[in-house]
CSV table of C-alpha atoms and ligand atoms in Angstrom, one decimal:
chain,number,residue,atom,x,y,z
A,1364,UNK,CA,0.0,0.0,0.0
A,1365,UNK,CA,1.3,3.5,-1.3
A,1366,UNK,CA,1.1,5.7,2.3
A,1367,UNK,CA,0.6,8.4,0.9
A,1368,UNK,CA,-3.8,7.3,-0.2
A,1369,UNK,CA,-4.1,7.0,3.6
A,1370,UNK,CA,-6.5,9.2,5.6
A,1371,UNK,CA,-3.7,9.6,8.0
A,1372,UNK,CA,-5.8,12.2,10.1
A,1373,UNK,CA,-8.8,9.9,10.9
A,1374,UNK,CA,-5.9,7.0,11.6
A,1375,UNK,CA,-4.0,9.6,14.0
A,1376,UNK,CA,-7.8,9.9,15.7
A,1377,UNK,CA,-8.6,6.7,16.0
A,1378,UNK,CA,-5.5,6.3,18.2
A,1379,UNK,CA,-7.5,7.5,20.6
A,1380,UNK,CA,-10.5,6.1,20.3
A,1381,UNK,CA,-10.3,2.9,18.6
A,1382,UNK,CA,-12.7,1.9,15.9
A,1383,UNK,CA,-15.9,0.0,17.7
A,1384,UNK,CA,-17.6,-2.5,16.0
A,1385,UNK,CA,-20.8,-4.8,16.9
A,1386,UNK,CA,-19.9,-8.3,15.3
A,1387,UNK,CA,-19.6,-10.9,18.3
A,1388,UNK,CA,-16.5,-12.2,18.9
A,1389,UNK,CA,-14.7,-14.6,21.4
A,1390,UNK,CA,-11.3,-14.4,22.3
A,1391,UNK,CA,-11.6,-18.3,22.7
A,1392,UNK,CA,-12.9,-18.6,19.1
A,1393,UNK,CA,-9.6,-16.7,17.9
A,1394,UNK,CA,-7.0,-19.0,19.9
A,1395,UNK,CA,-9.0,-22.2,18.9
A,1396,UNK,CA,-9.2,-24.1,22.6
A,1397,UNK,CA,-10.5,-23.0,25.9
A,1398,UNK,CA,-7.0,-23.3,27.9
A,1399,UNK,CA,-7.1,-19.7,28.8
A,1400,UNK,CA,-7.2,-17.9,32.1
A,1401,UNK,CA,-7.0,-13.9,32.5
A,1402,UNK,CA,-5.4,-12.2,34.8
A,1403,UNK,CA,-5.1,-8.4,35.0
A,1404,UNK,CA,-1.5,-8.2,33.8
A,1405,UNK,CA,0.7,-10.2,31.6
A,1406,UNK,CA,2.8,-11.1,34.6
A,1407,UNK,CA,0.3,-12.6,36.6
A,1408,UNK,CA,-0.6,-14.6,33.5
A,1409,UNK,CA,3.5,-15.7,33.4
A,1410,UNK,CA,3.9,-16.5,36.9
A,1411,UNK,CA,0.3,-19.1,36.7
A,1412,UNK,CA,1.8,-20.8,32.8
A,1413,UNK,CA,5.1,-20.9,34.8
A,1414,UNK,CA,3.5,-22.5,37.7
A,1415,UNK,CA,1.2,-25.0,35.7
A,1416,UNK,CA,4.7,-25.5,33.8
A,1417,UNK,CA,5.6,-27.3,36.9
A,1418,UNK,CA,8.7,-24.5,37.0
A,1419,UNK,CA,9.8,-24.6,40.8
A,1420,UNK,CA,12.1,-22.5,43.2
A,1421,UNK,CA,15.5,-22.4,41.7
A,1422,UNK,CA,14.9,-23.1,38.5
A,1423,UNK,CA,16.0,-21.4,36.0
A,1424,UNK,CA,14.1,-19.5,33.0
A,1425,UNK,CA,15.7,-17.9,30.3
A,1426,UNK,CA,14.7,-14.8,29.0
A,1427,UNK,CA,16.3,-11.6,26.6
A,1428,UNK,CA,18.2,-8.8,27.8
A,1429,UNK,CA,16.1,-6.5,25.8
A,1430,UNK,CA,12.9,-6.7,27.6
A,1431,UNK,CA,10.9,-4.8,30.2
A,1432,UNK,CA,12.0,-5.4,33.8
A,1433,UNK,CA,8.7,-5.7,35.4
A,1434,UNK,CA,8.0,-8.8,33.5
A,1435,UNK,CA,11.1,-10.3,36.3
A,1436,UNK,CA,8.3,-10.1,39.0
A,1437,UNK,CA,6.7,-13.1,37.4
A,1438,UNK,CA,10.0,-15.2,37.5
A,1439,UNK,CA,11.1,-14.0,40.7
A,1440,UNK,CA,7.8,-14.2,42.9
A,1441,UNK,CA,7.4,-17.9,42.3
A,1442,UNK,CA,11.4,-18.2,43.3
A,1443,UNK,CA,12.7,-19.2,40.1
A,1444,UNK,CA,15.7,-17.5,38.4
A,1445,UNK,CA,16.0,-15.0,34.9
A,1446,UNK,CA,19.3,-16.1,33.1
A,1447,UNK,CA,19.8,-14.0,29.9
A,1448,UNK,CA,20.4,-14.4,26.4
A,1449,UNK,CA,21.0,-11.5,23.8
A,1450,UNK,CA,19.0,-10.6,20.7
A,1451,UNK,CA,20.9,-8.7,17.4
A,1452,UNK,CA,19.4,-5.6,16.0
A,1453,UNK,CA,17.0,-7.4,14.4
A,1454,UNK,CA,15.4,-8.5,18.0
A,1455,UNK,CA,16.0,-12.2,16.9
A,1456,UNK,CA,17.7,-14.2,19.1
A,1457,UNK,CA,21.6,-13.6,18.6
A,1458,UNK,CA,23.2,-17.2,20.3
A,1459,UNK,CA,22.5,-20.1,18.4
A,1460,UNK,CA,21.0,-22.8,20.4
A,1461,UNK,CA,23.7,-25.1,21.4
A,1462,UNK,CA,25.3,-22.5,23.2
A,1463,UNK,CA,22.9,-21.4,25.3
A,1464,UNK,CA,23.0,-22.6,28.9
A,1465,UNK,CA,20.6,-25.1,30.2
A,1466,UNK,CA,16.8,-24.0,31.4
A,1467,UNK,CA,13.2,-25.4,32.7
A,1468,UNK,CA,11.8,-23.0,30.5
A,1469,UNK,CA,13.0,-20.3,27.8
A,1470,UNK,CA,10.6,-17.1,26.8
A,1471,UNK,CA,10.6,-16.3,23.4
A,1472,UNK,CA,9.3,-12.4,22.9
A,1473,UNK,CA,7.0,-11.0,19.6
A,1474,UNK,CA,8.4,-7.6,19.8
A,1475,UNK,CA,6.0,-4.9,18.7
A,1476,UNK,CA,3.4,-7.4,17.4
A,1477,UNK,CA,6.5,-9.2,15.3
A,1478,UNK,CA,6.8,-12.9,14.9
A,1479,UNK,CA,9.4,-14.0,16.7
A,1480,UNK,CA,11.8,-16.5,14.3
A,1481,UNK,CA,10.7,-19.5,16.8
A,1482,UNK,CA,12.8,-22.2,15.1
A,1483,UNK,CA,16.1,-22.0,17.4
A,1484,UNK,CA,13.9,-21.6,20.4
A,1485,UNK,CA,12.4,-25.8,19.3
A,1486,UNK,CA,16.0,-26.4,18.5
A,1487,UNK,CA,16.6,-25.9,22.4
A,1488,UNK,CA,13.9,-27.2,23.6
A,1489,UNK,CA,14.3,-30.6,21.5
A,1490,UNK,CA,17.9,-31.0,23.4
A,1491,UNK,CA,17.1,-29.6,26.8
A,1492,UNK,CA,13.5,-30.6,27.5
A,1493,UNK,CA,12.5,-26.9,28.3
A,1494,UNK,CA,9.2,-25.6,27.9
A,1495,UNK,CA,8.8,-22.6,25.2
A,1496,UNK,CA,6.7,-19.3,26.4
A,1497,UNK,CA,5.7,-17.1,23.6
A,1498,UNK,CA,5.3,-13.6,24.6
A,1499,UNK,CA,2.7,-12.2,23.0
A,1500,UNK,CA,1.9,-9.3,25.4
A,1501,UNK,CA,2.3,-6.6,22.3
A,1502,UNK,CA,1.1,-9.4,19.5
A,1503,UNK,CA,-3.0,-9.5,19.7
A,1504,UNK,CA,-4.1,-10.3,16.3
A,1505,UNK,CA,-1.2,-10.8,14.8
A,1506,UNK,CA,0.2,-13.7,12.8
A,1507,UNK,CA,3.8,-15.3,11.4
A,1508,UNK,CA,4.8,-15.6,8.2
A,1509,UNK,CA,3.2,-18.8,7.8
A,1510,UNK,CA,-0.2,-17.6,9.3
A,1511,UNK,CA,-0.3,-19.0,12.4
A,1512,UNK,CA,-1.5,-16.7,15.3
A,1513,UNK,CA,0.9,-15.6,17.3
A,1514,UNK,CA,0.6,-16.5,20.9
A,1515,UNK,CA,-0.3,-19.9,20.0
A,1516,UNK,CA,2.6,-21.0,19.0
A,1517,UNK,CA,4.4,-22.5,22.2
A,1518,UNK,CA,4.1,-24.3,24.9
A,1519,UNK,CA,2.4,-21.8,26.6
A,1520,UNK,CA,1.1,-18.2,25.0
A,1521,UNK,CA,1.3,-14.8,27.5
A,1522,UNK,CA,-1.0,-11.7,26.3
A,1523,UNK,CA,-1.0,-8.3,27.8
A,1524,UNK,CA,-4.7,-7.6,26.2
A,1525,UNK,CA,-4.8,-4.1,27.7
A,1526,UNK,CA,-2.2,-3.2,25.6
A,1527,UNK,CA,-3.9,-3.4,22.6
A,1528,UNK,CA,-7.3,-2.6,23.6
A,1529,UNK,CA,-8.3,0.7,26.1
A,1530,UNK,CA,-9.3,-0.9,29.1
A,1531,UNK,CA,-8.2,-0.8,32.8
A,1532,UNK,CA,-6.8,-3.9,33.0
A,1533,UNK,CA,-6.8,-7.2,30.8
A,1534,UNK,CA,-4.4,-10.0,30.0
A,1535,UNK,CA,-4.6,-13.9,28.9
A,1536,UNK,CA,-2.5,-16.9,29.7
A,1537,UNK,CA,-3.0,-19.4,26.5
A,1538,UNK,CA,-1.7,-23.0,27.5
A,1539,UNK,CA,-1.2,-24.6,24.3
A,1540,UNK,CA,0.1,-27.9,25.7
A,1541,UNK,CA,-2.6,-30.4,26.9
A,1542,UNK,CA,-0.2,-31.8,29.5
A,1543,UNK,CA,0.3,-28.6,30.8
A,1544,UNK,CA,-3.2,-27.3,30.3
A,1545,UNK,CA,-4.2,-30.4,33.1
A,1546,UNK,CA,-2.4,-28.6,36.0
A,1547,UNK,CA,-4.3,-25.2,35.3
A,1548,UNK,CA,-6.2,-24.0,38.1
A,1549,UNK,CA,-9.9,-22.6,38.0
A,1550,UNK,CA,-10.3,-18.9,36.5
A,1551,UNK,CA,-10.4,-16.2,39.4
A,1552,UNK,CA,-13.1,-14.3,39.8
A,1553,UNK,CA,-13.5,-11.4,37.8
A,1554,UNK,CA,-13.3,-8.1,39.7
A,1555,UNK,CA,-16.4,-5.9,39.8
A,1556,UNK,CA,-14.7,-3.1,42.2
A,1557,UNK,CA,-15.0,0.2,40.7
A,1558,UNK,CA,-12.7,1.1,37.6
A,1559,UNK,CA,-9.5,3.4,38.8
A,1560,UNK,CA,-10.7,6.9,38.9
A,1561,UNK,CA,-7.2,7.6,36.4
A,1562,UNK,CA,-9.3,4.9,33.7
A,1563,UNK,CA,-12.3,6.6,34.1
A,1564,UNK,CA,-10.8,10.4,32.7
A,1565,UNK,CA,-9.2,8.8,30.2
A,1566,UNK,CA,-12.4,7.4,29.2
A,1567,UNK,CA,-13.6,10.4,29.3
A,1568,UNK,CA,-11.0,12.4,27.3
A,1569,UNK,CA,-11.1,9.7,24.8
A,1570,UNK,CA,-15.0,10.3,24.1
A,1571,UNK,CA,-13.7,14.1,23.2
A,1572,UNK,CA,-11.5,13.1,20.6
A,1573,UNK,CA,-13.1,13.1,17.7
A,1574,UNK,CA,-14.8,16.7,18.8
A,1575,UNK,CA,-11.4,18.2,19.5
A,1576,UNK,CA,-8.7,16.6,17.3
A,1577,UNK,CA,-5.2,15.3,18.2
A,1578,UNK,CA,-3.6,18.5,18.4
A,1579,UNK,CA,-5.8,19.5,21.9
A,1580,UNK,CA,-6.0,16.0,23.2
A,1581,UNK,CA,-2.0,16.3,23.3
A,1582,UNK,CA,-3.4,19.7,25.2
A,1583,UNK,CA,-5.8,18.0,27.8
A,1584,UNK,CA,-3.1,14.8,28.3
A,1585,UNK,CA,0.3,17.4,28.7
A,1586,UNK,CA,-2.9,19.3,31.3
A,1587,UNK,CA,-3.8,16.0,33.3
A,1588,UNK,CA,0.2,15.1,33.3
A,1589,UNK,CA,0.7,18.3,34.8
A,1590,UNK,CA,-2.0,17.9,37.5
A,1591,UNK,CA,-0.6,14.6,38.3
A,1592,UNK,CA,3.0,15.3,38.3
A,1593,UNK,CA,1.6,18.6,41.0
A,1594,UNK,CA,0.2,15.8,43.2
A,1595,UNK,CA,2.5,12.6,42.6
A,1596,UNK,CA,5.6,14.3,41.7
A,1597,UNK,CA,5.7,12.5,38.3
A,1598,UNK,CA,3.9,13.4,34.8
A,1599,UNK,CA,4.1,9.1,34.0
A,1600,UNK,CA,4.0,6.9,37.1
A,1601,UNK,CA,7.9,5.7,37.0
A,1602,UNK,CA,8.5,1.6,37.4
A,1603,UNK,CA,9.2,1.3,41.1
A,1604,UNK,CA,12.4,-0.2,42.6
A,1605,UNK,CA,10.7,-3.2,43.7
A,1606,UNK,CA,9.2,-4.0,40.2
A,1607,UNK,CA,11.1,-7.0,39.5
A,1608,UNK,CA,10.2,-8.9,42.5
A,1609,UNK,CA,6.8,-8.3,43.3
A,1610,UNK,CA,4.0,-8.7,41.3
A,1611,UNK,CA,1.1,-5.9,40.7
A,1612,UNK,CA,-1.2,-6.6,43.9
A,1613,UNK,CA,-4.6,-7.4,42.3
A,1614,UNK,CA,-4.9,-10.2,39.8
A,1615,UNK,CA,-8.4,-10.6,39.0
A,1616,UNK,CA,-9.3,-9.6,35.9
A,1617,UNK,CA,-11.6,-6.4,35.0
A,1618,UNK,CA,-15.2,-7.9,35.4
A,1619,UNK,CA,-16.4,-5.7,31.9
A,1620,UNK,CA,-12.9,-7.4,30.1
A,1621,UNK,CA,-15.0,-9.8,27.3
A,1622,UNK,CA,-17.1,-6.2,27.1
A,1623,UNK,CA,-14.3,-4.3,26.4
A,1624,UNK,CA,-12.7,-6.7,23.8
A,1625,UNK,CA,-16.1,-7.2,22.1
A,1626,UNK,CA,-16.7,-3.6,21.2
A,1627,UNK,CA,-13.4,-3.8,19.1
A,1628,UNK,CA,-14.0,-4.0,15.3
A,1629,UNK,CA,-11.4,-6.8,15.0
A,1630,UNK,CA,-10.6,-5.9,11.1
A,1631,UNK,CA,-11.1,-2.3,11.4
A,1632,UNK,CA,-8.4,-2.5,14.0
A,1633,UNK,CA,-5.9,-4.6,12.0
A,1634,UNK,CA,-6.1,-2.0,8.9
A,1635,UNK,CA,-6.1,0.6,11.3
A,1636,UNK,CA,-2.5,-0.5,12.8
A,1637,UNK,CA,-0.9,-1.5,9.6
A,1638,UNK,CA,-1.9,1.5,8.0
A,1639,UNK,CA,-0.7,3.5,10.7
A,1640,UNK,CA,2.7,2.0,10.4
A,1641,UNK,CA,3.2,2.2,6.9
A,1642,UNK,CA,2.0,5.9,7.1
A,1643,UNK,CA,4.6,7.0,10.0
A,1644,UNK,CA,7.5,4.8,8.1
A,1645,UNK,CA,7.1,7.3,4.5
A,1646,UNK,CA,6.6,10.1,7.2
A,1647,UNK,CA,10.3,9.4,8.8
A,1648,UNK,CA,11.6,7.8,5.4
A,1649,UNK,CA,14.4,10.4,5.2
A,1650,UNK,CA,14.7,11.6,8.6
A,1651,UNK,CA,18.0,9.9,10.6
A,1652,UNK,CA,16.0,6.9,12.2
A,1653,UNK,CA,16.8,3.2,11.1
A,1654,UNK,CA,13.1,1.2,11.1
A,1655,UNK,CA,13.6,-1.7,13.7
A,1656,UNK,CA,12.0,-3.9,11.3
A,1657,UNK,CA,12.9,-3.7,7.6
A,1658,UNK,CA,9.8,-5.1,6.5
A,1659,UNK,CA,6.2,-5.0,6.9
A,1660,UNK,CA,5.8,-9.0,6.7
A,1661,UNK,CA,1.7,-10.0,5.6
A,1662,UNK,CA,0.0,-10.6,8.5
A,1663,UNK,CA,1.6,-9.1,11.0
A,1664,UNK,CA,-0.5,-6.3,13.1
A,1665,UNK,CA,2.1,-3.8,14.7
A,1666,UNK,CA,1.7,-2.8,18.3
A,1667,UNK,CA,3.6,0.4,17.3
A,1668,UNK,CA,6.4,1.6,14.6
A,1669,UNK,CA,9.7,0.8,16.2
A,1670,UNK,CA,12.8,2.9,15.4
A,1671,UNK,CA,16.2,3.5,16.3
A,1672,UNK,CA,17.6,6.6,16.9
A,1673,UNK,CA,19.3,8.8,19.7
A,1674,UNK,CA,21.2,11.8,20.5
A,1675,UNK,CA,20.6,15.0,18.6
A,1676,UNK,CA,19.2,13.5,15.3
A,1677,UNK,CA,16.0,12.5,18.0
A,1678,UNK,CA,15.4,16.0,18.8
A,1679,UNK,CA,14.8,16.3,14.8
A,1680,UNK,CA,12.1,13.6,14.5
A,1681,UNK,CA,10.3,14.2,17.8
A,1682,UNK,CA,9.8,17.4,16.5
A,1683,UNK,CA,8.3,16.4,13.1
A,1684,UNK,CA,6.1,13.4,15.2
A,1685,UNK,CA,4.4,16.6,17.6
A,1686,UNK,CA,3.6,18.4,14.3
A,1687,UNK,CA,0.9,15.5,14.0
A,1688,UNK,CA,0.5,15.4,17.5
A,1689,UNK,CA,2.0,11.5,17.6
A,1690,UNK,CA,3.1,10.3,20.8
A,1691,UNK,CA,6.1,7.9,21.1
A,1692,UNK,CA,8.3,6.5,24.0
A,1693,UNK,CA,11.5,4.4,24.6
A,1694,UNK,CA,11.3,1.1,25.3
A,1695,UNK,CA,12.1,-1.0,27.7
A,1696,UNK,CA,13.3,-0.2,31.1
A,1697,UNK,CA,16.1,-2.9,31.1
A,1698,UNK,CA,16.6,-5.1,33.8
A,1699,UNK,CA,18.8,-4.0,36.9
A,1700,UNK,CA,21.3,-6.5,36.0
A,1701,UNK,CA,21.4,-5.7,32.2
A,1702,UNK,CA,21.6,-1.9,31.9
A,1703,UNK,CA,25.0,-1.3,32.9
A,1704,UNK,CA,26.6,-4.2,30.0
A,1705,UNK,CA,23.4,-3.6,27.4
A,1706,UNK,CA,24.6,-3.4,23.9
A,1707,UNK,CA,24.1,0.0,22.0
A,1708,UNK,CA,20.9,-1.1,20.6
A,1709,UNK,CA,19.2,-1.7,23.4
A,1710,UNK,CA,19.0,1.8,24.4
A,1711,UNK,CA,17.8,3.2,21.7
A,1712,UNK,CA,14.7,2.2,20.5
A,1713,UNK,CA,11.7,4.4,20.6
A,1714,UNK,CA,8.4,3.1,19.9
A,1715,UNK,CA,5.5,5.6,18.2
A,1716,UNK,CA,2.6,4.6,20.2
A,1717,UNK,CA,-0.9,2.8,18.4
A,1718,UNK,CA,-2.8,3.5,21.0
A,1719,UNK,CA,-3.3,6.4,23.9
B,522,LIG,C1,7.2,-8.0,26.2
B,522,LIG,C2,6.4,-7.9,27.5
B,522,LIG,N1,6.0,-9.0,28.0
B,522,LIG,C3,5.2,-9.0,29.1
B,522,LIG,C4,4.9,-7.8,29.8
B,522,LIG,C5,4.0,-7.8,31.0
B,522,LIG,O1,2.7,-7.3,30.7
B,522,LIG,P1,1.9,-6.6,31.8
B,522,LIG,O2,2.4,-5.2,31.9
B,522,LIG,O3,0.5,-6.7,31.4
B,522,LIG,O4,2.2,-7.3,33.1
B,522,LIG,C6,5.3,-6.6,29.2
B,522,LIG,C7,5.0,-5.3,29.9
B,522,LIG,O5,5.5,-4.3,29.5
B,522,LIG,C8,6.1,-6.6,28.0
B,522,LIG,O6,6.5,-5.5,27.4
């Protein structure tokens, strides 16, 4: 698709309010089984697929350098150990498989909705036994190469549904093995306590989006972030020291979740993220940023447009992204253990955000 037929102003809109639709849907129907529990976050849904896993204290589970450090709270709470291997510029795995050390289980991450490359990680498992997690927290809807949806690929399938969708809290654990499905325990209840009062504005602002534009949304968020950084101190809540050792306290999932999902025009959505993402990649074409990804596979439904870049050659393209009132952010906060000996590229990736 040519980006420049694409009504990149209602796209740019709809990142704040997301198309709705009214065809029923099931997020069961999508996965094809029922071996699915949900959790509020993605890390509650790790720790129970670890546990079911049979994964016990001191055992280890390896996992990438380049990934967000709160995810450690799922390893860590249940007494297990993270043990890291490094991924190349590309975000695929860098060590080939025989040299990686041995592991109960290894996590293999779709970054920004992109498949993974999951043959090495079967290569692995094959020799060692280990049980392969796909991280699909950024991936919902998304497919490989070959078609097959990501998330249901391994042994076990993580999603961080409130990632991709705007509600308070959402995420899915996808057991894909039957033996491992067997030691799954009940679903927890689903949490019908009010909805955070932070949810609820944004609810609100959302609604005003298509009234005002994304120029004064930017306005209202920068105002709210103000307010909050006058009583907390901080415009974004920052991860807290503790993050990669104790889980988030509540993990019942949001009692309106299957609502939530349902009102999302699945299709709608997909077209909505890739045309977003081809649109922002001829809008930085010549600016001094390196796509993560060099290509826009089939299939593949991006959780953002990744992209290198740092120093003063940011300052260019930040500037060009608040012209169309984009938002964007770095990711990941590294691990504790990681940031000081993190290779170049893991520091310089900024993400422009699909979704407010
Ligand atoms: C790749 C990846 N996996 C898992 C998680 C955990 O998801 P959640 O924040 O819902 O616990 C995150 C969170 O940032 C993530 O980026």
């Amino acid at each position: 698709m040519d980006g420049s037929v694409i009504n990149y102003k209602r796209r740019i809109q709809q990142i704040y309010l997301p198309p709705c639709g009214n065809k029923y849907w099931r997020f069961e129907d999508i996965i094809g089984h029922n071996n699915i529990r949900y959790f509020s976050f993605g890390r509650h849904a790790l720790a129970e697929g670890l546990i079911a896993s049979d994964i016990c204290k001191g055992d280890k589970v390896l996992i990438p350098g380049f990934i967000c450090r709160d995810l450690l709270s799922a390893i860590n709470s249940i007494g297990s150990v993270p043990i890291y291997y490094e991924v190349g510029k590309d975000l695929n795995i860098s060590t080939a498989p025989e040299d990686l050390p041995d592991a109960k289980a290894i996590l293999a991450v779709n970054y920004f909705g992109f498949a993974q490359n999951l043959s090495p990680f079967r290569e692995y498992c094959n020799r060692t036994g280990a049980i392969l997690i796909e991280d699909n927290a950024h991936g919902l809807f998304s497919k490989d190469e070959d078609g097959r949806l990501l998330g249901t690929r391994g042994d076990i399938g993580i999603f961080s549904l409130r990632k991709t969708v705007p509600i308070p809290d959402g995420a899915a654990l996808v057991v894909n093995n039957p033996d491992i499905a067997y030691n799954l325990k009940p679903q927890l209840p689903f949490n019908s306590k009010h909805k955070a009062f932070s949810f609820k504005i944004k609810q609100g602002l959302r609604r005003l989006a298509p009234l005002i534009g994304p120029t004064s949304m930017q306005s209202a968020i920068s105002a709210v972030r103000f307010l909050r950084k006058l009583r907390t101190g901080h415009e974004i809540e920052p991860s807290q020291p503790d993050a990669e050792f104790i889980l988030p306290e509540n993990p019942l999932p949001c009692s309106k979740l299957f609502s939530y999902l349902f009102s999302i025009d699945i299709n709608e959505e997909i077209k909505r993220r890739i045309e977003l993402y081809i649109w922002v990649d001829m809008l930085l074409k010549d600016m001094p940023c390196t796509p993560v990804f060099k290509t826009l596979y089939e299939q593949v439904v991006p959780y953002g447009y990744p992209f290198y870049s740092s120093g003063m050659t940011l300052i260019k393209i930040k500037k060009v992204l608040k012209n169309y009132a984009i938002r964007y952010f770095q990711w990941p906060d590294l691990p504790n253990v990681i940031i000081s000996s993190a290779p170049e590229h893991y520091k310089t990736i900024w993400v422009v955000s699909f979704l407010w």
